[in-house]
DNA sequence: GGCAACCTGTTTACATATAAACAGTTCGGT
DNA sequence: ACCGAACTGTTTATATGTAAACAGGTTGCC
């Protein structure tokens, strides 16, 4: 690989005094959210792969079709806020495993349903996800969990603003 | 690509009745955390790439070295809970841009410091991250923000349990 | 009927994440 | 001094995420 192209006299003025930086501290909420989310996804991914040889995306799509049977791939993509390509791949995995099946839909689309085997798989996978939430929330009282839901709900309302390209 | 290998009589018993599923609803906290984290990372990544041609990992490492000048790559990796390979790549990017410099460290390691250009860059990038948090929290009162920090702190304490391989 | 715009799901190319293998150094014991 | 274990940072292989290009079918307008 390539080394630094510029001459080597820049190290002479290296900065040794710490900046006052909050970004990577426990006071910075975006970092806490990222760490928590990563830990949960990591756990779920590890367990689903180990137990059922399925990825989290496969599980998410399976789960979505449990709630909304007859959805098209595009419907699932919008419902789960998930990339179309990812849904496409997950659908193929699930079909090849005979966990979902499809009928022809309105506009060249396909209506997707769980098969009985898919329902069984769903019922086996669901406890793993729920146990993750339980473990996460185990130190909170019922009141605190309710509080947390309210607060996260308010944060969720800001997502459209975050997705805006300005500032 | 390959079609389903099994005979085609499985669609006859497809399931059409919705399951009662909480996984993808707004009541499922792991999902809220993932959506919030993704939105924040997406925003920051987009802005940093556009303004400075740097990725979020480069920014994270730069920021860590602002707080802890003289850290080794391994130190940064542990501090940020970030993969060694990612840190290694980010360090090379930052060195090639003359934003950080290094001196020889204890055990074949290198002590990393911000250069003056790195400090300038840090000071330009920091407001982008802080603005993300501000936008996220803009609908919360000061008291609610404090509540949120307490609750997230309690959730953080469960991460070691989530990382445990047993159930 | 025919052409253009649209919408389906898929493929492609590219960027990033993760984990394991790796080479080079340092340390410890003998 | 030597050999093996431990540790540095790098490289590799593999998996996954993202966005844009894409082919095919449908719709609607003329």
mmCIF file of N, CA and C in Angstrom, chain A residues 4-115:
data_model
loop_
_atom_site.group_PDB
_atom_site.id
_atom_site.type_symbol
_atom_site.label_atom_id
_atom_site.label_comp_id
_atom_site.label_asym_id
_atom_site.label_seq_id
_atom_site.Cartn_x
_atom_site.Cartn_y
_atom_site.Cartn_z
ATOM 1 N N UNK A 4 2.483 7.788 3.310
ATOM 2 C CA UNK A 4 2.127 9.196 3.191
ATOM 3 C C UNK A 4 2.988 9.898 2.140
ATOM 4 N N UNK A 5 2.353 10.589 1.199
ATOM 5 C CA UNK A 5 3.079 11.183 0.078
ATOM 6 C C UNK A 5 3.852 12.451 0.448
ATOM 7 N N UNK A 6 3.461 13.068 1.550
ATOM 8 C CA UNK A 6 4.096 14.343 1.872
ATOM 9 C C UNK A 6 5.372 14.120 2.677
ATOM 10 N N UNK A 7 6.304 15.084 2.635
ATOM 11 C CA UNK A 7 7.550 14.987 3.387
ATOM 12 C C UNK A 7 7.302 14.807 4.888
ATOM 13 N N UNK A 8 8.301 14.347 5.587
ATOM 14 C CA UNK A 8 8.086 13.866 6.946
ATOM 15 C C UNK A 8 8.285 14.876 8.059
ATOM 16 N N UNK A 9 8.168 16.138 7.792
ATOM 17 C CA UNK A 9 8.420 17.120 8.842
ATOM 18 C C UNK A 9 7.179 17.507 9.612
ATOM 19 N N UNK A 10 6.070 16.814 9.361
ATOM 20 C CA UNK A 10 4.818 17.248 9.991
ATOM 21 C C UNK A 10 4.692 16.753 11.423
ATOM 22 N N UNK A 11 5.461 15.722 11.761
ATOM 23 C CA UNK A 11 5.315 15.184 13.107
ATOM 24 C C UNK A 11 5.862 16.131 14.167
ATOM 25 N N UNK A 12 6.652 17.055 13.738
ATOM 26 C CA UNK A 12 7.308 17.934 14.698
ATOM 27 C C UNK A 12 6.317 18.760 15.508
ATOM 28 N N UNK A 13 5.139 18.997 14.926
ATOM 29 C CA UNK A 13 4.182 19.858 15.624
ATOM 30 C C UNK A 13 2.969 19.079 16.120
ATOM 31 N N UNK A 14 3.143 17.784 16.396
ATOM 32 C CA UNK A 14 2.014 16.969 16.834
ATOM 33 C C UNK A 14 1.426 17.511 18.139
ATOM 34 N N UNK A 15 0.111 17.365 18.263
ATOM 35 C CA UNK A 15 -0.607 17.921 19.409
ATOM 36 C C UNK A 15 -0.716 16.882 20.518
ATOM 37 N N UNK A 16 -0.347 17.271 21.705
ATOM 38 C CA UNK A 16 -0.372 16.317 22.807
ATOM 39 C C UNK A 16 -1.400 16.655 23.873
ATOM 40 N N UNK A 17 -2.002 17.845 23.791
ATOM 41 C CA UNK A 17 -2.974 18.216 24.816
ATOM 42 C C UNK A 17 -4.365 17.730 24.431
ATOM 43 N N UNK A 18 -5.080 17.033 25.336
ATOM 44 C CA UNK A 18 -6.389 16.483 24.996
ATOM 45 C C UNK A 18 -7.413 17.569 24.684
ATOM 46 N N UNK A 19 -8.233 17.303 23.679
ATOM 47 C CA UNK A 19 -9.361 18.171 23.388
ATOM 48 C C UNK A 19 -10.510 17.776 24.302
ATOM 49 N N UNK A 20 -11.381 18.731 24.539
ATOM 50 C CA UNK A 20 -12.591 18.431 25.315
ATOM 51 C C UNK A 20 -13.632 17.875 24.358
ATOM 52 N N UNK A 21 -13.792 16.571 24.377
ATOM 53 C CA UNK A 21 -14.573 15.919 23.330
ATOM 54 C C UNK A 21 -15.632 15.026 23.957
ATOM 55 N N UNK A 22 -16.865 15.221 23.508
ATOM 56 C CA UNK A 22 -17.976 14.500 24.111
ATOM 57 C C UNK A 22 -18.437 13.334 23.243
ATOM 58 N N UNK A 23 -17.948 13.317 22.004
ATOM 59 C CA UNK A 23 -18.479 12.391 20.998
ATOM 60 C C UNK A 23 -18.401 10.934 21.428
ATOM 61 N N UNK A 24 -17.325 10.556 22.044
ATOM 62 C CA UNK A 24 -17.158 9.150 22.367
ATOM 63 C C UNK A 24 -17.379 8.850 23.843
ATOM 64 N N UNK A 25 -18.017 9.764 24.530
ATOM 65 C CA UNK A 25 -18.286 9.532 25.939
ATOM 66 C C UNK A 25 -19.688 8.955 26.116
ATOM 67 N N UNK A 26 -19.985 8.528 27.326
ATOM 68 C CA UNK A 26 -21.302 7.984 27.613
ATOM 69 C C UNK A 26 -22.370 9.058 27.709
ATOM 70 N N UNK A 27 -21.958 10.313 27.544
ATOM 71 C CA UNK A 27 -22.949 11.390 27.549
ATOM 72 C C UNK A 27 -23.507 11.651 26.156
ATOM 73 N N UNK A 28 -22.904 11.045 25.161
ATOM 74 C CA UNK A 28 -23.312 11.295 23.781
ATOM 75 C C UNK A 28 -24.322 10.237 23.350
ATOM 76 N N UNK A 29 -25.553 10.667 23.257
ATOM 77 C CA UNK A 29 -26.643 9.719 23.068
ATOM 78 C C UNK A 29 -26.567 8.941 21.748
ATOM 79 N N UNK A 30 -26.195 9.565 20.634
ATOM 80 C CA UNK A 30 -26.080 8.755 19.402
ATOM 81 C C UNK A 30 -25.140 7.573 19.552
ATOM 82 N N UNK A 31 -24.080 7.750 20.324
ATOM 83 C CA UNK A 31 -23.148 6.641 20.529
ATOM 84 C C UNK A 31 -23.783 5.533 21.374
ATOM 85 N N UNK A 32 -24.528 5.919 22.411
ATOM 86 C CA UNK A 32 -25.203 4.904 23.220
ATOM 87 C C UNK A 32 -26.187 4.105 22.369
ATOM 88 N N UNK A 33 -26.933 4.811 21.531
ATOM 89 C CA UNK A 33 -27.901 4.118 20.678
ATOM 90 C C UNK A 33 -27.200 3.145 19.741
ATOM 91 N N UNK A 34 -26.070 3.559 19.194
ATOM 92 C CA UNK A 34 -25.341 2.686 18.268
ATOM 93 C C UNK A 34 -24.817 1.450 18.982
ATOM 94 N N UNK A 35 -24.251 1.639 20.164
ATOM 95 C CA UNK A 35 -23.702 0.503 20.898
ATOM 96 C C UNK A 35 -24.793 -0.482 21.287
ATOM 97 N N UNK A 36 -25.913 0.058 21.754
ATOM 98 C CA UNK A 36 -27.018 -0.815 22.147
ATOM 99 C C UNK A 36 -27.564 -1.577 20.943
ATOM 100 N N UNK A 37 -27.781 -0.867 19.865
ATOM 101 C CA UNK A 37 -28.321 -1.513 18.667
ATOM 102 C C UNK A 37 -27.367 -2.585 18.152
ATOM 103 N N UNK A 38 -26.084 -2.263 18.109
ATOM 104 C CA UNK A 38 -25.101 -3.232 17.620
ATOM 105 C C UNK A 38 -25.090 -4.492 18.472
ATOM 106 N N UNK A 39 -25.156 -4.316 19.782
ATOM 107 C CA UNK A 39 -25.112 -5.474 20.671
ATOM 108 C C UNK A 39 -26.326 -6.371 20.451
ATOM 109 N N UNK A 40 -27.489 -5.742 20.291
ATOM 110 C CA UNK A 40 -28.701 -6.526 20.077
ATOM 111 C C UNK A 40 -28.673 -7.263 18.747
ATOM 112 N N UNK A 41 -28.273 -6.552 17.703
ATOM 113 C CA UNK A 41 -28.212 -7.187 16.384
ATOM 114 C C UNK A 41 -27.185 -8.313 16.389
ATOM 115 N N UNK A 42 -26.032 -8.067 17.032
ATOM 116 C CA UNK A 42 -24.989 -9.079 17.072
ATOM 117 C C UNK A 42 -25.509 -10.346 17.729
ATOM 118 N N UNK A 43 -26.156 -10.189 18.875
ATOM 119 C CA UNK A 43 -26.686 -11.334 19.601
ATOM 120 C C UNK A 43 -27.706 -12.095 18.771
ATOM 121 N N UNK A 44 -28.658 -11.373 18.222
ATOM 122 C CA UNK A 44 -29.714 -12.035 17.465
ATOM 123 C C UNK A 44 -29.146 -12.744 16.244
ATOM 124 N N UNK A 45 -28.251 -12.061 15.554
ATOM 125 C CA UNK A 45 -27.648 -12.640 14.364
ATOM 126 C C UNK A 45 -26.919 -13.934 14.692
ATOM 127 N N UNK A 46 -26.152 -13.883 15.781
ATOM 128 C CA UNK A 46 -25.378 -15.052 16.188
ATOM 129 C C UNK A 46 -26.296 -16.226 16.495
ATOM 130 N N UNK A 47 -27.354 -15.970 17.250
ATOM 131 C CA UNK A 47 -28.237 -17.064 17.659
ATOM 132 C C UNK A 47 -29.055 -17.612 16.489
ATOM 133 N N UNK A 48 -29.570 -16.725 15.644
ATOM 134 C CA UNK A 48 -30.392 -17.201 14.528
ATOM 135 C C UNK A 48 -29.549 -18.019 13.551
ATOM 136 N N UNK A 49 -28.336 -17.564 13.317
ATOM 137 C CA UNK A 49 -27.454 -18.299 12.419
ATOM 138 C C UNK A 49 -27.136 -19.670 13.012
ATOM 139 N N UNK A 50 -26.887 -19.678 14.309
ATOM 140 C CA UNK A 50 -26.486 -20.929 14.939
ATOM 141 C C UNK A 50 -27.644 -21.931 14.988
ATOM 142 N N UNK A 51 -28.821 -21.443 15.329
ATOM 143 C CA UNK A 51 -29.950 -22.343 15.540
ATOM 144 C C UNK A 51 -30.665 -22.720 14.244
ATOM 145 N N UNK A 52 -30.775 -21.749 13.320
ATOM 146 C CA UNK A 52 -31.632 -21.980 12.153
ATOM 147 C C UNK A 52 -30.938 -21.716 10.827
ATOM 148 N N UNK A 53 -29.684 -21.321 10.862
ATOM 149 C CA UNK A 53 -28.965 -20.992 9.626
ATOM 150 C C UNK A 53 -29.705 -19.929 8.815
ATOM 151 N N UNK A 54 -30.268 -18.968 9.507
ATOM 152 C CA UNK A 54 -30.930 -17.846 8.840
ATOM 153 C C UNK A 54 -30.335 -16.545 9.368
ATOM 154 N N UNK A 55 -30.292 -15.522 8.531
ATOM 155 C CA UNK A 55 -29.785 -14.217 8.935
ATOM 156 C C UNK A 55 -30.885 -13.346 9.505
ATOM 157 N N UNK A 56 -30.505 -12.224 10.090
ATOM 158 C CA UNK A 56 -31.500 -11.333 10.678
ATOM 159 C C UNK A 56 -32.466 -10.795 9.624
ATOM 160 N N UNK A 57 -31.979 -10.590 8.419
ATOM 161 C CA UNK A 57 -32.865 -10.072 7.380
ATOM 162 C C UNK A 57 -33.914 -11.102 6.982
ATOM 163 N N UNK A 58 -33.478 -12.359 6.921
ATOM 164 C CA UNK A 58 -34.448 -13.413 6.635
ATOM 165 C C UNK A 58 -35.522 -13.441 7.716
ATOM 166 N N UNK A 59 -35.075 -13.327 8.937
ATOM 167 C CA UNK A 59 -36.010 -13.338 10.060
ATOM 168 C C UNK A 59 -36.947 -12.140 10.017
ATOM 169 N N UNK A 60 -36.420 -10.991 9.712
ATOM 170 C CA UNK A 60 -37.253 -9.783 9.645
ATOM 171 C C UNK A 60 -38.341 -9.916 8.579
ATOM 172 N N UNK A 61 -37.957 -10.442 7.413
ATOM 173 C CA UNK A 61 -38.938 -10.594 6.336
ATOM 174 C C UNK A 61 -39.975 -11.644 6.712
ATOM 175 N N UNK A 62 -39.494 -12.742 7.273
ATOM 176 C CA UNK A 62 -40.429 -13.782 7.729
ATOM 177 C C UNK A 62 -41.423 -13.198 8.721
ATOM 178 N N UNK A 63 -40.902 -12.422 9.649
ATOM 179 C CA UNK A 63 -41.737 -11.808 10.663
ATOM 180 C C UNK A 63 -42.745 -10.833 10.053
ATOM 181 N N UNK A 64 -42.289 -10.060 9.090
ATOM 182 C CA UNK A 64 -43.189 -9.092 8.453
ATOM 183 C C UNK A 64 -44.328 -9.798 7.734
ATOM 184 N N UNK A 65 -44.009 -10.918 7.108
ATOM 185 C CA UNK A 65 -45.054 -11.668 6.404
ATOM 186 C C UNK A 65 -45.990 -12.360 7.392
ATOM 187 N N UNK A 66 -45.537 -12.559 8.610
ATOM 188 C CA UNK A 66 -46.436 -13.057 9.638
ATOM 189 C C UNK A 66 -47.484 -12.031 10.001
ATOM 190 N N UNK A 67 -47.057 -10.770 10.093
ATOM 191 C CA UNK A 67 -47.987 -9.696 10.434
ATOM 192 C C UNK A 67 -48.858 -9.305 9.252
ATOM 193 N N UNK A 68 -48.259 -9.293 8.081
ATOM 194 C CA UNK A 68 -48.974 -8.815 6.899
ATOM 195 C C UNK A 68 -48.905 -9.828 5.771
ATOM 196 N N UNK A 69 -49.611 -10.922 5.911
ATOM 197 C CA UNK A 69 -49.582 -11.933 4.858
ATOM 198 C C UNK A 69 -50.139 -11.362 3.557
ATOM 199 N N UNK A 70 -49.568 -11.786 2.443
ATOM 200 C CA UNK A 70 -50.028 -11.292 1.156
ATOM 201 C C UNK A 70 -49.286 -10.065 0.683
ATOM 202 N N UNK A 71 -48.339 -9.576 1.473
ATOM 203 C CA UNK A 71 -47.556 -8.415 1.055
ATOM 204 C C UNK A 71 -46.684 -8.766 -0.142
ATOM 205 N N UNK A 72 -46.400 -7.772 -0.946
ATOM 206 C CA UNK A 72 -45.417 -7.935 -2.007
ATOM 207 C C UNK A 72 -44.031 -7.616 -1.447
ATOM 208 N N UNK A 73 -43.000 -7.912 -2.218
ATOM 209 C CA UNK A 73 -41.641 -7.597 -1.786
ATOM 210 C C UNK A 73 -41.495 -6.094 -1.533
ATOM 211 N N UNK A 74 -42.110 -5.294 -2.376
ATOM 212 C CA UNK A 74 -42.045 -3.841 -2.192
ATOM 213 C C UNK A 74 -42.750 -3.420 -0.904
ATOM 214 N N UNK A 75 -43.903 -4.014 -0.648
ATOM 215 C CA UNK A 75 -44.600 -3.716 0.609
ATOM 216 C C UNK A 75 -43.694 -3.992 1.801
ATOM 217 N N UNK A 76 -43.074 -5.168 1.790
ATOM 218 C CA UNK A 76 -42.197 -5.540 2.894
ATOM 219 C C UNK A 76 -41.045 -4.550 3.013
ATOM 220 N N UNK A 77 -40.491 -4.194 1.870
ATOM 221 C CA UNK A 77 -39.378 -3.251 1.857
ATOM 222 C C UNK A 77 -39.745 -1.940 2.536
ATOM 223 N N UNK A 78 -40.940 -1.435 2.242
ATOM 224 C CA UNK A 78 -41.372 -0.171 2.843
ATOM 225 C C UNK A 78 -41.723 -0.348 4.319
ATOM 226 N N UNK A 79 -42.396 -1.428 4.627
ATOM 227 C CA UNK A 79 -42.819 -1.686 5.999
ATOM 228 C C UNK A 79 -41.610 -1.801 6.932
ATOM 229 N N UNK A 80 -40.585 -2.499 6.449
ATOM 230 C CA UNK A 80 -39.416 -2.733 7.297
ATOM 231 C C UNK A 80 -38.343 -1.652 7.137
ATOM 232 N N UNK A 81 -38.577 -0.681 6.254
ATOM 233 C CA UNK A 81 -37.559 0.329 5.958
ATOM 234 C C UNK A 81 -36.247 -0.391 5.620
ATOM 235 N N UNK A 82 -36.357 -1.280 4.669
ATOM 236 C CA UNK A 82 -35.239 -2.145 4.303
ATOM 237 C C UNK A 82 -35.017 -2.064 2.793
ATOM 238 N N UNK A 83 -33.760 -2.128 2.411
ATOM 239 C CA UNK A 83 -33.422 -2.014 0.995
ATOM 240 C C UNK A 83 -34.119 -3.102 0.158
ATOM 241 N N UNK A 84 -34.549 -2.716 -1.034
ATOM 242 C CA UNK A 84 -35.222 -3.654 -1.927
ATOM 243 C C UNK A 84 -34.373 -4.881 -2.218
ATOM 244 N N UNK A 85 -33.079 -4.657 -2.456
ATOM 245 C CA UNK A 85 -32.194 -5.766 -2.812
ATOM 246 C C UNK A 85 -32.098 -6.771 -1.674
ATOM 247 N N UNK A 86 -32.066 -6.258 -0.449
ATOM 248 C CA UNK A 86 -31.973 -7.136 0.716
ATOM 249 C C UNK A 86 -33.239 -7.973 0.833
ATOM 250 N N UNK A 87 -34.385 -7.333 0.632
ATOM 251 C CA UNK A 87 -35.649 -8.069 0.694
ATOM 252 C C UNK A 87 -35.690 -9.130 -0.395
ATOM 253 N N UNK A 88 -35.264 -8.760 -1.589
ATOM 254 C CA UNK A 88 -35.271 -9.702 -2.706
ATOM 255 C C UNK A 88 -34.472 -10.947 -2.365
ATOM 256 N N UNK A 89 -33.295 -10.721 -1.795
ATOM 257 C CA UNK A 89 -32.444 -11.859 -1.447
ATOM 258 C C UNK A 89 -33.071 -12.699 -0.328
ATOM 259 N N UNK A 90 -33.611 -12.031 0.659
ATOM 260 C CA UNK A 90 -34.222 -12.756 1.777
ATOM 261 C C UNK A 90 -35.417 -13.579 1.288
ATOM 262 N N UNK A 91 -36.212 -12.995 0.397
ATOM 263 C CA UNK A 91 -37.372 -13.720 -0.132
ATOM 264 C C UNK A 91 -36.918 -14.990 -0.853
ATOM 265 N N UNK A 92 -35.860 -14.885 -1.624
ATOM 266 C CA UNK A 92 -35.365 -16.071 -2.335
ATOM 267 C C UNK A 92 -34.864 -17.136 -1.370
ATOM 268 N N UNK A 93 -34.188 -16.692 -0.323
ATOM 269 C CA UNK A 93 -33.725 -17.656 0.679
ATOM 270 C C UNK A 93 -34.918 -18.373 1.304
ATOM 271 N N UNK A 94 -35.925 -17.594 1.678
ATOM 272 C CA UNK A 94 -37.083 -18.168 2.364
ATOM 273 C C UNK A 94 -37.873 -19.093 1.441
ATOM 274 N N UNK A 95 -37.961 -18.730 0.162
ATOM 275 C CA UNK A 95 -38.666 -19.599 -0.793
ATOM 276 C C UNK A 95 -37.884 -20.898 -1.000
ATOM 277 N N UNK A 96 -36.559 -20.778 -1.117
ATOM 278 C CA UNK A 96 -35.761 -21.984 -1.336
ATOM 279 C C UNK A 96 -35.809 -22.912 -0.120
ATOM 280 N N UNK A 97 -36.148 -22.352 1.022
ATOM 281 C CA UNK A 97 -36.295 -23.169 2.220
ATOM 282 C C UNK A 97 -37.755 -23.577 2.437
ATOM 283 N N UNK A 98 -38.617 -23.201 1.516
ATOM 284 C CA UNK A 98 -40.046 -23.532 1.591
ATOM 285 C C UNK A 98 -40.703 -22.954 2.841
ATOM 286 N N UNK A 99 -40.186 -21.814 3.308
ATOM 287 C CA UNK A 99 -40.786 -21.169 4.470
ATOM 288 C C UNK A 99 -41.853 -20.162 4.061
ATOM 289 N N UNK A 100 -41.774 -19.680 2.833
ATOM 290 C CA UNK A 100 -42.831 -18.819 2.293
ATOM 291 C C UNK A 100 -43.188 -19.311 0.893
ATOM 292 N N UNK A 101 -44.344 -18.890 0.430
ATOM 293 C CA UNK A 101 -44.794 -19.221 -0.915
ATOM 294 C C UNK A 101 -45.455 -17.979 -1.492
ATOM 295 N N UNK A 102 -45.733 -17.990 -2.794
ATOM 296 C CA UNK A 102 -46.264 -16.775 -3.409
ATOM 297 C C UNK A 102 -47.345 -17.097 -4.425
ATOM 298 N N UNK A 103 -48.231 -16.134 -4.601
ATOM 299 C CA UNK A 103 -49.189 -16.175 -5.694
ATOM 300 C C UNK A 103 -48.981 -14.925 -6.532
ATOM 301 N N UNK A 104 -49.485 -14.935 -7.764
ATOM 302 C CA UNK A 104 -49.297 -13.766 -8.625
ATOM 303 C C UNK A 104 -50.121 -12.594 -8.110
ATOM 304 N N UNK A 105 -49.489 -11.437 -8.118
ATOM 305 C CA UNK A 105 -50.136 -10.237 -7.607
ATOM 306 C C UNK A 105 -50.512 -9.273 -8.708
ATOM 307 N N UNK A 106 -50.987 -8.089 -8.319
ATOM 308 C CA UNK A 106 -51.572 -7.102 -9.219
ATOM 309 C C UNK A 106 -50.723 -6.750 -10.437
ATOM 310 N N UNK A 107 -49.508 -6.350 -10.235
ATOM 311 C CA UNK A 107 -48.787 -5.618 -11.270
ATOM 312 C C UNK A 107 -47.456 -6.307 -11.560
ATOM 313 N N UNK A 108 -47.541 -7.598 -11.813
ATOM 314 C CA UNK A 108 -46.308 -8.346 -11.960
ATOM 315 C C UNK A 108 -45.658 -8.627 -10.623
ATOM 316 N N UNK A 109 -46.315 -8.200 -9.559
ATOM 317 C CA UNK A 109 -45.772 -8.453 -8.225
ATOM 318 C C UNK A 109 -46.225 -9.828 -7.730
ATOM 319 N N UNK A 110 -45.639 -10.246 -6.624
ATOM 320 C CA UNK A 110 -46.014 -11.528 -6.051
ATOM 321 C C UNK A 110 -46.498 -11.329 -4.631
ATOM 322 N N UNK A 111 -47.639 -11.940 -4.314
ATOM 323 C CA UNK A 111 -48.142 -11.895 -2.950
ATOM 324 C C UNK A 111 -47.507 -13.017 -2.154
ATOM 325 N N UNK A 112 -46.891 -12.663 -1.044
ATOM 326 C CA UNK A 112 -46.096 -13.618 -0.281
ATOM 327 C C UNK A 112 -46.830 -14.046 0.987
ATOM 328 N N UNK A 113 -46.751 -15.329 1.288
ATOM 329 C CA UNK A 113 -47.387 -15.896 2.471
ATOM 330 C C UNK A 113 -46.441 -16.862 3.159
ATOM 331 N N UNK A 114 -46.635 -17.025 4.438
ATOM 332 C CA UNK A 114 -45.920 -18.079 5.153
ATOM 333 C C UNK A 114 -46.526 -19.430 4.806
ATOM 334 N N UNK A 115 -45.687 -20.437 4.660
ATOM 335 C CA UNK A 115 -46.166 -21.816 4.590
ATOM 336 C C UNK A 115 -46.313 -22.332 6.020
#
